[in-house]
Amino acid sequence: MTRALILGGTADASQLAAEIARAGLDAIYSYGGRTRAPADQPLPTRIGGFGGADGLAGYIRREAITHVIDATHPFAAEMSRNAIEACASTATPLIALERAPWTKAPGDRWIEIADIEAAVAALPEAPANVFLAIGRQHIAPFAGKPQHVYTLRFVDPPEAPLPFAAKVIVSRGPFTFEAELDMMRKRDIGWIVARNSGGDGARAKIGAARTLGLPVIMISRPHLPDRHRVESVAEAMQWLRHRTCLGA
Ligand code: NAP
């Protein structure tokens, strides 16, 4: 009998949950608990960490999970590493549903770097208006370049004070190309810091930056151990159906 665990928190995970529910398969959707009002899912849902790889392995055993689909954000590397470890130790089939990264198009002015610290270093010394298109848990190192005026965009209003004074936009995506263009023009944005998340939902800002000729400091995805990975919900469903038919 199949009982899948979806590690979620992304639009792809929501689409997958809808497909699994439609197919009538037994599955649990797991949220990390970062967002205050996560979207409803058509599947039983749990929220919060498992307690590392061992905690996840315990959960897999307790809940008799037969398949794990890691549909977390490409930068949610800790969860993905834990999933690899826990699935290996419990011999549970694992697949990662991860959209392809964006690739540079003509007109893009990307500075591709490895991590947040390198992004801070890549910003100019002269004061600029900088759009930090990254999660709030990653912004602290930018306090090291206080000469810039930072614009941040969050899904929820910040609960705790930010590590530095910044302009905050509270809004949930996806954002259109026109809206991104308008936002960048109105705020006279000169630099953008983004992570190479891929997908359509966050792509508009990259297109707007290209149109405005703005430099984008693009943080590459974290390195993960090899795992079976697909890029579409259809492929993840195929994998699940195939493994289910085989009773794997
Ligand atoms: P992370 O750094 O890889 O995870 C930190 C810890 O949070 C994990 O070790 C795990 O705790 C817990 N966790 C993360 N995702 C979980 C899930 N789906 N279910 C249960 N526990 C989870 O991840 P993150 O970057 O903080 O992202 C947290 C969640 O937000 C993920 O579900 C991700 O898909 C979603 N999200 C992230 C981003 C982003 O930019 N990173 C963007 C959109 C959505 P334990 O070790 O205790 O199990």
XYZ file of C-alpha atoms and ligand atoms in Angstrom:
296
model
C 0.000 0.000 0.000
C 1.251 3.469 -0.935
C 1.557 6.261 1.603
C 3.550 9.168 0.212
C 5.115 12.049 2.094
C 5.383 15.345 0.214
C 7.965 17.735 1.596
C 6.351 20.921 0.437
C 6.186 24.666 0.714
C 6.330 25.462 -3.023
C 3.872 26.005 -5.868
C 5.091 22.749 -7.443
C 4.340 20.877 -4.219
C 0.805 22.301 -4.199
C 0.264 21.182 -7.791
C 1.583 17.752 -6.952
C -0.727 17.533 -3.910
C -3.689 18.362 -6.150
C -2.688 15.623 -8.619
C -2.166 13.051 -5.866
C -5.535 13.908 -4.311
C -7.193 13.612 -7.743
C -5.564 10.213 -8.249
C -6.944 9.089 -4.875
C -3.506 8.141 -3.509
C -2.770 8.210 0.210
C -0.318 10.996 1.062
C 0.676 13.518 3.727
C 1.773 17.062 2.914
C 4.456 18.549 5.140
C 5.082 22.267 5.661
C 8.234 23.582 7.296
C 6.221 26.156 9.260
C 7.944 29.334 8.045
C 4.806 30.976 6.608
C 2.114 32.157 8.996
C -0.865 31.213 6.827
C 0.185 28.366 4.526
C -2.159 27.528 1.652
C -4.755 24.804 2.298
C -3.975 21.469 0.702
C -6.356 18.763 -0.495
C -4.386 16.222 1.581
C -3.808 15.654 5.300
C -1.222 18.235 6.358
C 1.423 18.440 9.064
C 3.496 21.502 9.954
C 7.010 21.918 11.415
C 10.409 20.236 11.441
C 10.909 16.511 12.023
C 14.024 16.925 14.138
C 16.791 16.377 11.590
C 17.436 13.284 9.465
C 16.907 10.927 12.407
C 13.615 12.618 13.255
C 12.465 12.237 9.674
C 13.521 8.576 9.616
C 11.468 8.042 12.790
C 8.493 9.782 11.207
C 8.778 7.640 8.057
C 8.712 4.470 10.175
C 5.931 5.630 12.504
C 3.657 6.782 9.695
C 4.497 3.815 7.434
C 5.594 6.161 4.647
C 6.371 4.216 1.463
C 7.571 7.069 -0.829
C 9.045 10.521 -0.219
C 8.758 13.357 -2.704
C 11.039 16.254 -1.879
C 9.239 19.193 -3.472
C 10.873 21.816 -1.268
C 12.375 25.030 -2.600
C 15.748 24.538 -4.383
C 17.416 26.551 -1.591
C 15.870 24.467 1.220
C 19.078 22.428 1.278
C 18.970 21.235 4.890
C 15.588 19.583 4.408
C 16.736 18.018 1.141
C 19.928 16.627 2.725
C 17.902 15.225 5.627
C 15.511 13.585 3.168
C 18.390 11.880 1.334
C 19.830 10.582 4.610
C 16.510 9.488 6.131
C 15.369 7.730 2.962
C 18.703 5.929 2.698
C 18.540 4.746 6.300
C 14.926 3.553 5.982
C 15.285 2.233 2.388
C 12.426 4.484 1.288
C 12.257 5.515 -2.396
C 12.927 9.247 -2.773
C 12.423 11.606 -5.659
C 13.121 15.322 -5.825
C 10.706 17.541 -7.728
C 12.851 20.567 -8.493
C 12.317 23.062 -11.275
C 15.194 23.893 -13.588
C 17.311 26.928 -12.728
C 17.021 30.063 -14.860
C 19.631 30.458 -17.557
C 21.135 33.719 -18.704
C 19.470 35.336 -21.729
C 20.915 38.006 -24.040
C 20.823 41.335 -22.238
C 21.123 39.822 -18.760
C 23.799 41.401 -16.576
C 24.277 38.633 -14.036
C 27.080 38.353 -11.544
C 26.890 34.674 -10.577
C 28.192 33.885 -7.118
C 27.997 31.018 -4.613
C 26.434 32.391 -1.451
C 25.100 35.345 0.532
C 28.530 36.456 1.755
C 29.757 36.630 -1.845
C 26.616 38.607 -2.744
C 27.433 41.230 -0.095
C 30.988 41.451 -1.414
C 29.734 41.837 -5.015
C 27.659 44.933 -4.185
C 29.373 48.213 -5.063
C 30.937 50.500 -2.464
C 29.037 53.558 -3.745
C 25.533 53.927 -2.242
C 22.764 52.361 -4.346
C 19.118 51.313 -4.128
C 19.260 47.540 -3.813
C 16.339 45.120 -4.142
C 17.118 42.115 -1.955
C 14.901 39.387 -3.417
C 15.878 36.802 -0.783
C 14.255 35.397 2.357
C 14.390 37.406 5.570
C 16.490 34.734 7.305
C 19.336 35.559 4.895
C 19.447 39.353 5.021
C 21.625 39.941 8.127
C 25.024 39.923 6.295
C 23.910 42.937 4.222
C 24.222 45.049 7.389
C 27.922 44.925 6.447
C 27.226 47.361 3.586
C 25.056 49.970 5.349
C 25.631 52.639 2.691
C 22.888 51.089 0.510
C 19.129 51.618 0.700
C 17.655 48.127 0.726
C 14.164 47.194 -0.460
C 12.873 43.884 0.878
C 9.728 41.969 -0.043
C 8.084 39.509 2.332
C 4.919 37.411 2.314
C 4.170 38.315 5.972
C 4.961 41.600 7.780
C 8.197 41.209 9.804
C 7.460 40.234 13.434
C 10.913 41.002 14.813
C 12.937 44.144 14.055
C 15.088 43.806 10.939
C 18.897 43.767 11.333
C 19.074 47.152 9.530
C 16.689 49.900 8.385
C 15.069 48.923 5.081
C 12.071 49.616 2.887
C 9.665 46.700 3.184
C 7.039 45.537 0.708
C 4.539 43.002 2.077
C 3.080 41.044 -0.812
C 2.619 37.466 -1.939
C 3.672 36.590 -5.491
C 3.559 35.668 -8.243
C 4.368 39.113 -9.690
C 3.885 40.158 -13.294
C 6.638 41.562 -15.468
C 4.797 44.926 -15.613
C 4.401 45.069 -11.829
C 8.110 44.300 -11.317
C 9.120 46.901 -13.876
C 6.880 49.472 -12.182
C 8.215 48.622 -8.706
C 11.854 48.896 -9.827
C 11.281 52.170 -11.659
C 9.326 53.789 -8.802
C 11.959 52.824 -6.268
C 14.820 53.694 -8.589
C 16.385 50.273 -8.019
C 19.997 50.082 -9.197
C 20.984 46.548 -8.143
C 19.139 43.286 -7.523
C 20.212 40.375 -5.383
C 18.358 37.158 -6.219
C 18.701 33.423 -5.822
C 18.462 31.174 -8.843
C 15.147 29.679 -7.801
C 13.928 28.958 -11.331
C 10.280 28.600 -12.288
C 7.791 31.107 -13.556
C 6.486 32.592 -10.296
C 9.646 34.594 -9.517
C 10.981 35.010 -13.055
C 9.359 38.407 -13.727
C 11.938 40.326 -11.695
C 14.737 38.861 -13.816
C 12.996 39.964 -17.016
C 12.344 43.423 -15.561
C 16.022 43.762 -14.584
C 17.029 42.797 -18.147
C 14.685 45.401 -19.619
C 16.069 48.090 -17.323
C 19.673 46.966 -17.894
C 20.195 46.395 -14.171
C 22.912 44.157 -12.734
C 21.622 41.077 -10.902
C 23.779 39.385 -8.297
C 22.570 35.817 -8.825
C 23.193 33.317 -6.042
C 23.661 29.774 -7.385
C 21.838 26.809 -5.902
C 23.403 24.951 -2.996
C 25.229 21.746 -3.850
C 23.390 18.541 -2.903
C 24.395 14.878 -3.055
C 23.153 13.011 -6.149
C 19.497 12.037 -6.040
C 16.768 11.051 -8.452
C 15.382 14.376 -9.634
C 12.586 15.413 -11.993
C 11.454 18.872 -13.048
C 7.715 18.431 -13.583
C 4.699 17.328 -11.574
C 3.783 14.927 -14.407
C 7.153 13.142 -14.084
C 6.797 12.922 -10.300
C 3.317 11.407 -10.730
C 4.658 8.937 -13.280
C 7.377 7.876 -10.836
C 4.842 7.474 -8.032
C 2.407 5.468 -10.186
C 5.164 3.282 -11.560
C 6.623 2.532 -8.144
C 3.146 1.943 -6.763
C 2.292 -0.535 -9.546
C 5.536 -2.366 -8.876
C 4.800 -2.289 -5.162
C 8.203 -0.705 -4.552
P 15.812 24.410 5.171
O 16.779 25.436 5.609
O 16.267 23.360 4.237
O 15.162 23.672 6.406
C 15.431 23.986 7.746
C 14.645 23.026 8.599
O 13.235 23.322 8.499
C 14.742 21.565 8.160
O 15.927 20.972 8.629
C 13.491 20.999 8.751
O 13.604 20.901 10.171
C 12.497 22.110 8.520
N 11.769 21.979 7.254
C 12.037 22.585 6.066
N 11.125 22.256 5.163
C 10.255 21.406 5.771
C 9.093 20.731 5.352
N 8.601 20.882 4.108
N 8.452 19.960 6.247
C 8.915 19.819 7.513
N 10.010 20.451 7.972
C 10.664 21.223 7.109
O 14.517 25.090 4.514
P 14.083 26.635 4.432
O 14.888 27.272 3.367
O 14.062 27.185 5.824
O 12.591 26.455 3.889
C 11.539 26.056 4.771
C 10.300 25.727 3.970
O 9.913 26.866 3.194
C 10.495 24.584 2.970
O 9.352 23.768 3.056
C 10.595 25.246 1.625
O 10.081 24.451 0.585
C 9.770 26.494 1.842
N 10.234 27.596 1.000
C 11.513 28.005 1.109
C 11.961 29.015 0.307
C 13.385 29.452 0.399
O 13.677 30.472 -0.194
N 14.262 28.736 1.051
C 11.128 29.637 -0.598
C 9.805 29.199 -0.713
C 9.383 28.168 0.116
P 14.016 19.544 10.896
O 15.495 19.392 10.673
O 13.641 19.772 12.322
O 13.228 18.438 10.260
